[in-house]
Amino acid sequence: MTGDGDGSPNGHGSPPRWLDPDERRIWLGWVFTSRLLWEEIERDLQRDSGFSFGHYEILVMLSEAPNRSRRMSELADATQSSRSRLSHAVARLEELGWVRRETCSTDRRGQLAVLTDDGYAALREAAPGHVESVRKHFFDQLSPEQLDALADIQSTMLDYLLPLANARGDVRTKVLEEARAQLER
């Protein structure tokens, strides 16, 4: 371990606040559980519909947008993807006939991703299996009291994390705030 020049390992002038055994157990448990949960949900989605979660997420966001279309830059922000990564994903969805690109009428430099009727049909076919997977691997494993506690923890963490993202100029903050508002409905 090396210091940052002020004589302390963490650069804050004080010794690091190491996790105690219970905190370490809780933290690592959360990290491992989150990873395993996403692996199960992704595996089910792939097996049942051939979708990656990233492609599914893009189709859902387009299906919920006015005219089933969004600017590519906004879609990249909403999916927490780089512009390049989103462009690659949309190209794959275009090959499948599920999305098409259009030039933005208000800004000729911008492009829209538009969900096609075939894409909407593929999403409608995949959604029930995906929701069942989420229910099976997440909701069915927790009691109503545990879900209430998790909702409280989620709210506390969002209260802390969203202002940090906003302060560093994260362009996703608006999208994240909109998502949070939907969660609280």
PDB file of N, CA, C and O in Angstrom, residues 52-94:
ATOM      1  N   SER A  52     -29.802 -10.442 -25.174  1.00  0.00           N
ATOM      2  CA  SER A  52     -28.942 -10.018 -24.065  1.00  0.00           C
ATOM      3  C   SER A  52     -29.768  -9.012 -23.264  1.00  0.00           C
ATOM      4  O   SER A  52     -30.724  -8.422 -23.787  1.00  0.00           O
ATOM      5  N   PHE A  53     -29.398  -8.806 -22.015  1.00  0.00           N
ATOM      6  CA  PHE A  53     -30.134  -7.822 -21.234  1.00  0.00           C
ATOM      7  C   PHE A  53     -29.978  -6.430 -21.851  1.00  0.00           C
ATOM      8  O   PHE A  53     -30.920  -5.649 -21.859  1.00  0.00           O
ATOM      9  N   GLY A  54     -28.797  -6.131 -22.387  1.00  0.00           N
ATOM     10  CA  GLY A  54     -28.581  -4.828 -23.014  1.00  0.00           C
ATOM     11  C   GLY A  54     -29.534  -4.579 -24.171  1.00  0.00           C
ATOM     12  O   GLY A  54     -30.096  -3.491 -24.309  1.00  0.00           O
ATOM     13  N   HIS A  55     -29.749  -5.582 -25.012  1.00  0.00           N
ATOM     14  CA  HIS A  55     -30.685  -5.435 -26.128  1.00  0.00           C
ATOM     15  C   HIS A  55     -32.116  -5.318 -25.616  1.00  0.00           C
ATOM     16  O   HIS A  55     -32.904  -4.511 -26.124  1.00  0.00           O
ATOM     17  N   TYR A  56     -32.443  -6.122 -24.627  1.00  0.00           N
ATOM     18  CA  TYR A  56     -33.788  -6.056 -24.031  1.00  0.00           C
ATOM     19  C   TYR A  56     -34.045  -4.656 -23.463  1.00  0.00           C
ATOM     20  O   TYR A  56     -35.101  -4.071 -23.691  1.00  0.00           O
ATOM     21  N   GLU A  57     -33.062  -4.130 -22.743  1.00  0.00           N
ATOM     22  CA  GLU A  57     -33.201  -2.797 -22.141  1.00  0.00           C
ATOM     23  C   GLU A  57     -33.429  -1.721 -23.206  1.00  0.00           C
ATOM     24  O   GLU A  57     -34.273  -0.846 -23.040  1.00  0.00           O
ATOM     25  N   ILE A  58     -32.705  -1.792 -24.301  1.00  0.00           N
ATOM     26  CA  ILE A  58     -32.882  -0.824 -25.393  1.00  0.00           C
ATOM     27  C   ILE A  58     -34.310  -0.911 -25.935  1.00  0.00           C
ATOM     28  O   ILE A  58     -34.975   0.119 -26.114  1.00  0.00           O
ATOM     29  N   LEU A  59     -34.793  -2.114 -26.197  1.00  0.00           N
ATOM     30  CA  LEU A  59     -36.139  -2.271 -26.731  1.00  0.00           C
ATOM     31  C   LEU A  59     -37.190  -1.767 -25.750  1.00  0.00           C
ATOM     32  O   LEU A  59     -38.169  -1.120 -26.158  1.00  0.00           O
ATOM     33  N   VAL A  60     -37.006  -2.041 -24.452  1.00  0.00           N
ATOM     34  CA  VAL A  60     -37.953  -1.539 -23.448  1.00  0.00           C
ATOM     35  C   VAL A  60     -37.974  -0.012 -23.455  1.00  0.00           C
ATOM     36  O   VAL A  60     -39.047   0.603 -23.468  1.00  0.00           O
ATOM     37  N   MET A  61     -36.802   0.604 -23.454  1.00  0.00           N
ATOM     38  CA  MET A  61     -36.753   2.074 -23.426  1.00  0.00           C
ATOM     39  C   MET A  61     -37.387   2.681 -24.662  1.00  0.00           C
ATOM     40  O   MET A  61     -38.061   3.706 -24.570  1.00  0.00           O
ATOM     41  N   LEU A  62     -37.188   2.059 -25.795  1.00  0.00           N
ATOM     42  CA  LEU A  62     -37.833   2.568 -27.014  1.00  0.00           C
ATOM     43  C   LEU A  62     -39.340   2.342 -26.956  1.00  0.00           C
ATOM     44  O   LEU A  62     -40.113   3.204 -27.383  1.00  0.00           O
ATOM     45  N   SER A  63     -39.769   1.208 -26.418  1.00  0.00           N
ATOM     46  CA  SER A  63     -41.209   0.918 -26.364  1.00  0.00           C
ATOM     47  C   SER A  63     -41.951   1.903 -25.465  1.00  0.00           C
ATOM     48  O   SER A  63     -43.135   2.153 -25.670  1.00  0.00           O
ATOM     49  N   GLU A  64     -41.256   2.461 -24.478  1.00  0.00           N
ATOM     50  CA  GLU A  64     -41.890   3.374 -23.530  1.00  0.00           C
ATOM     51  C   GLU A  64     -41.758   4.840 -23.940  1.00  0.00           C
ATOM     52  O   GLU A  64     -42.326   5.719 -23.296  1.00  0.00           O
ATOM     53  N   ALA A  65     -41.040   5.112 -25.007  1.00  0.00           N
ATOM     54  CA  ALA A  65     -40.825   6.485 -25.471  1.00  0.00           C
ATOM     55  C   ALA A  65     -41.935   6.906 -26.439  1.00  0.00           C
ATOM     56  O   ALA A  65     -42.527   6.065 -27.120  1.00  0.00           O
ATOM     57  N   PRO A  66     -42.219   8.205 -26.499  1.00  0.00           N
ATOM     58  CA  PRO A  66     -43.199   8.690 -27.485  1.00  0.00           C
ATOM     59  C   PRO A  66     -42.783   8.261 -28.894  1.00  0.00           C
ATOM     60  O   PRO A  66     -41.610   8.338 -29.251  1.00  0.00           O
ATOM     61  N   ASN A  67     -43.732   7.788 -29.650  1.00  0.00           N
ATOM     62  CA  ASN A  67     -43.499   7.305 -31.017  1.00  0.00           C
ATOM     63  C   ASN A  67     -42.486   6.166 -31.081  1.00  0.00           C
ATOM     64  O   ASN A  67     -41.883   5.936 -32.128  1.00  0.00           O
ATOM     65  N   ARG A  68     -42.259   5.505 -29.941  1.00  0.00           N
ATOM     66  CA  ARG A  68     -41.305   4.407 -29.845  1.00  0.00           C
ATOM     67  C   ARG A  68     -39.951   4.784 -30.424  1.00  0.00           C
ATOM     68  O   ARG A  68     -39.269   3.980 -31.079  1.00  0.00           O
ATOM     69  N   SER A  69     -39.506   6.022 -30.145  1.00  0.00           N
ATOM     70  CA  SER A  69     -38.208   6.473 -30.652  1.00  0.00           C
ATOM     71  C   SER A  69     -37.517   7.375 -29.627  1.00  0.00           C
ATOM     72  O   SER A  69     -38.180   8.047 -28.829  1.00  0.00           O
ATOM     73  N   ARG A  70     -36.193   7.347 -29.672  1.00  0.00           N
ATOM     74  CA  ARG A  70     -35.374   8.211 -28.812  1.00  0.00           C
ATOM     75  C   ARG A  70     -34.132   8.596 -29.581  1.00  0.00           C
ATOM     76  O   ARG A  70     -33.640   7.832 -30.425  1.00  0.00           O
ATOM     77  N   ARG A  71     -33.595   9.760 -29.240  1.00  0.00           N
ATOM     78  CA  ARG A  71     -32.311  10.152 -29.806  1.00  0.00           C
ATOM     79  C   ARG A  71     -31.267   9.139 -29.361  1.00  0.00           C
ATOM     80  O   ARG A  71     -31.290   8.664 -28.236  1.00  0.00           O
ATOM     81  N   MET A  72     -30.358   8.820 -30.236  1.00  0.00           N
ATOM     82  CA  MET A  72     -29.315   7.846 -29.915  1.00  0.00           C
ATOM     83  C   MET A  72     -28.497   8.309 -28.703  1.00  0.00           C
ATOM     84  O   MET A  72     -28.169   7.492 -27.838  1.00  0.00           O
ATOM     85  N   SER A  73     -28.188   9.593 -28.640  1.00  0.00           N
ATOM     86  CA  SER A  73     -27.386  10.088 -27.512  1.00  0.00           C
ATOM     87  C   SER A  73     -28.141   9.928 -26.195  1.00  0.00           C
ATOM     88  O   SER A  73     -27.551   9.542 -25.176  1.00  0.00           O
ATOM     89  N   GLU A  74     -29.440  10.201 -26.197  1.00  0.00           N
ATOM     90  CA  GLU A  74     -30.244  10.029 -24.985  1.00  0.00           C
ATOM     91  C   GLU A  74     -30.365   8.556 -24.612  1.00  0.00           C
ATOM     92  O   GLU A  74     -30.347   8.203 -23.424  1.00  0.00           O
ATOM     93  N   LEU A  75     -30.484   7.709 -25.597  1.00  0.00           N
ATOM     94  CA  LEU A  75     -30.587   6.271 -25.351  1.00  0.00           C
ATOM     95  C   LEU A  75     -29.276   5.745 -24.757  1.00  0.00           C
ATOM     96  O   LEU A  75     -29.292   4.922 -23.841  1.00  0.00           O
ATOM     97  N   ALA A  76     -28.148   6.250 -25.249  1.00  0.00           N
ATOM     98  CA  ALA A  76     -26.853   5.848 -24.687  1.00  0.00           C
ATOM     99  C   ALA A  76     -26.774   6.256 -23.217  1.00  0.00           C
ATOM    100  O   ALA A  76     -26.368   5.460 -22.364  1.00  0.00           O
ATOM    101  N   ASP A  77     -27.182   7.479 -22.923  1.00  0.00           N
ATOM    102  CA  ASP A  77     -27.164   7.940 -21.532  1.00  0.00           C
ATOM    103  C   ASP A  77     -28.101   7.106 -20.661  1.00  0.00           C
ATOM    104  O   ASP A  77     -27.742   6.696 -19.562  1.00  0.00           O
ATOM    105  N   ALA A  78     -29.284   6.840 -21.169  1.00  0.00           N
ATOM    106  CA  ALA A  78     -30.289   6.110 -20.395  1.00  0.00           C
ATOM    107  C   ALA A  78     -29.854   4.681 -20.103  1.00  0.00           C
ATOM    108  O   ALA A  78     -30.193   4.126 -19.055  1.00  0.00           O
ATOM    109  N   THR A  79     -29.099   4.078 -21.008  1.00  0.00           N
ATOM    110  CA  THR A  79     -28.644   2.699 -20.818  1.00  0.00           C
ATOM    111  C   THR A  79     -27.247   2.644 -20.207  1.00  0.00           C
ATOM    112  O   THR A  79     -26.696   1.555 -20.049  1.00  0.00           O
ATOM    113  N   GLN A  80     -26.711   3.807 -19.876  1.00  0.00           N
ATOM    114  CA  GLN A  80     -25.373   3.901 -19.290  1.00  0.00           C
ATOM    115  C   GLN A  80     -24.338   3.249 -20.201  1.00  0.00           C
ATOM    116  O   GLN A  80     -23.440   2.544 -19.751  1.00  0.00           O
ATOM    117  N   SER A  81     -24.481   3.491 -21.494  1.00  0.00           N
ATOM    118  CA  SER A  81     -23.569   2.943 -22.501  1.00  0.00           C
ATOM    119  C   SER A  81     -22.801   4.070 -23.158  1.00  0.00           C
ATOM    120  O   SER A  81     -23.292   5.196 -23.260  1.00  0.00           O
ATOM    121  N   SER A  82     -21.627   3.748 -23.659  1.00  0.00           N
ATOM    122  CA  SER A  82     -20.918   4.715 -24.485  1.00  0.00           C
ATOM    123  C   SER A  82     -21.679   4.861 -25.797  1.00  0.00           C
ATOM    124  O   SER A  82     -22.465   3.985 -26.176  1.00  0.00           O
ATOM    125  N   ARG A  83     -21.449   5.958 -26.502  1.00  0.00           N
ATOM    126  CA  ARG A  83     -22.099   6.155 -27.802  1.00  0.00           C
ATOM    127  C   ARG A  83     -21.724   5.020 -28.753  1.00  0.00           C
ATOM    128  O   ARG A  83     -22.553   4.495 -29.488  1.00  0.00           O
ATOM    129  N   SER A  84     -20.452   4.640 -28.723  1.00  0.00           N
ATOM    130  CA  SER A  84     -19.962   3.581 -29.609  1.00  0.00           C
ATOM    131  C   SER A  84     -20.629   2.240 -29.293  1.00  0.00           C
ATOM    132  O   SER A  84     -21.067   1.523 -30.202  1.00  0.00           O
ATOM    133  N   ARG A  85     -20.712   1.916 -28.017  1.00  0.00           N
ATOM    134  CA  ARG A  85     -21.320   0.648 -27.628  1.00  0.00           C
ATOM    135  C   ARG A  85     -22.797   0.608 -28.013  1.00  0.00           C
ATOM    136  O   ARG A  85     -23.299  -0.406 -28.500  1.00  0.00           O
ATOM    137  N   LEU A  86     -23.494   1.715 -27.777  1.00  0.00           N
ATOM    138  CA  LEU A  86     -24.912   1.753 -28.141  1.00  0.00           C
ATOM    139  C   LEU A  86     -25.073   1.624 -29.652  1.00  0.00           C
ATOM    140  O   LEU A  86     -25.947   0.898 -30.128  1.00  0.00           O
ATOM    141  N   SER A  87     -24.233   2.312 -30.409  1.00  0.00           N
ATOM    142  CA  SER A  87     -24.319   2.248 -31.866  1.00  0.00           C
ATOM    143  C   SER A  87     -24.146   0.806 -32.354  1.00  0.00           C
ATOM    144  O   SER A  87     -24.871   0.348 -33.239  1.00  0.00           O
ATOM    145  N   HIS A  88     -23.217   0.088 -31.748  1.00  0.00           N
ATOM    146  CA  HIS A  88     -22.997  -1.319 -32.104  1.00  0.00           C
ATOM    147  C   HIS A  88     -24.239  -2.153 -31.774  1.00  0.00           C
ATOM    148  O   HIS A  88     -24.674  -2.987 -32.581  1.00  0.00           O
ATOM    149  N   ALA A  89     -24.819  -1.940 -30.594  1.00  0.00           N
ATOM    150  CA  ALA A  89     -26.013  -2.692 -30.186  1.00  0.00           C
ATOM    151  C   ALA A  89     -27.183  -2.388 -31.114  1.00  0.00           C
ATOM    152  O   ALA A  89     -27.913  -3.301 -31.528  1.00  0.00           O
ATOM    153  N   VAL A  90     -27.372  -1.123 -31.451  1.00  0.00           N
ATOM    154  CA  VAL A  90     -28.470  -0.746 -32.344  1.00  0.00           C
ATOM    155  C   VAL A  90     -28.244  -1.342 -33.733  1.00  0.00           C
ATOM    156  O   VAL A  90     -29.199  -1.790 -34.385  1.00  0.00           O
ATOM    157  N   ALA A  91     -26.991  -1.398 -34.178  1.00  0.00           N
ATOM    158  CA  ALA A  91     -26.702  -2.017 -35.480  1.00  0.00           C
ATOM    159  C   ALA A  91     -27.145  -3.484 -35.476  1.00  0.00           C
ATOM    160  O   ALA A  91     -27.729  -3.969 -36.451  1.00  0.00           O
ATOM    161  N   ARG A  92     -26.889  -4.181 -34.378  1.00  0.00           N
ATOM    162  CA  ARG A  92     -27.319  -5.585 -34.266  1.00  0.00           C
ATOM    163  C   ARG A  92     -28.844  -5.684 -34.288  1.00  0.00           C
ATOM    164  O   ARG A  92     -29.410  -6.555 -34.951  1.00  0.00           O
ATOM    165  N   LEU A  93     -29.507  -4.780 -33.571  1.00  0.00           N
ATOM    166  CA  LEU A  93     -30.978  -4.780 -33.557  1.00  0.00           C
ATOM    167  C   LEU A  93     -31.544  -4.398 -34.920  1.00  0.00           C
ATOM    168  O   LEU A  93     -32.613  -4.881 -35.304  1.00  0.00           O
ATOM    169  N   GLU A  94     -30.821  -3.557 -35.654  1.00  0.00           N
ATOM    170  CA  GLU A  94     -31.234  -3.237 -37.031  1.00  0.00           C
ATOM    171  C   GLU A  94     -31.158  -4.478 -37.924  1.00  0.00           C
ATOM    172  O   GLU A  94     -32.053  -4.716 -38.738  1.00  0.00           O
TER     173      GLU A  94
END
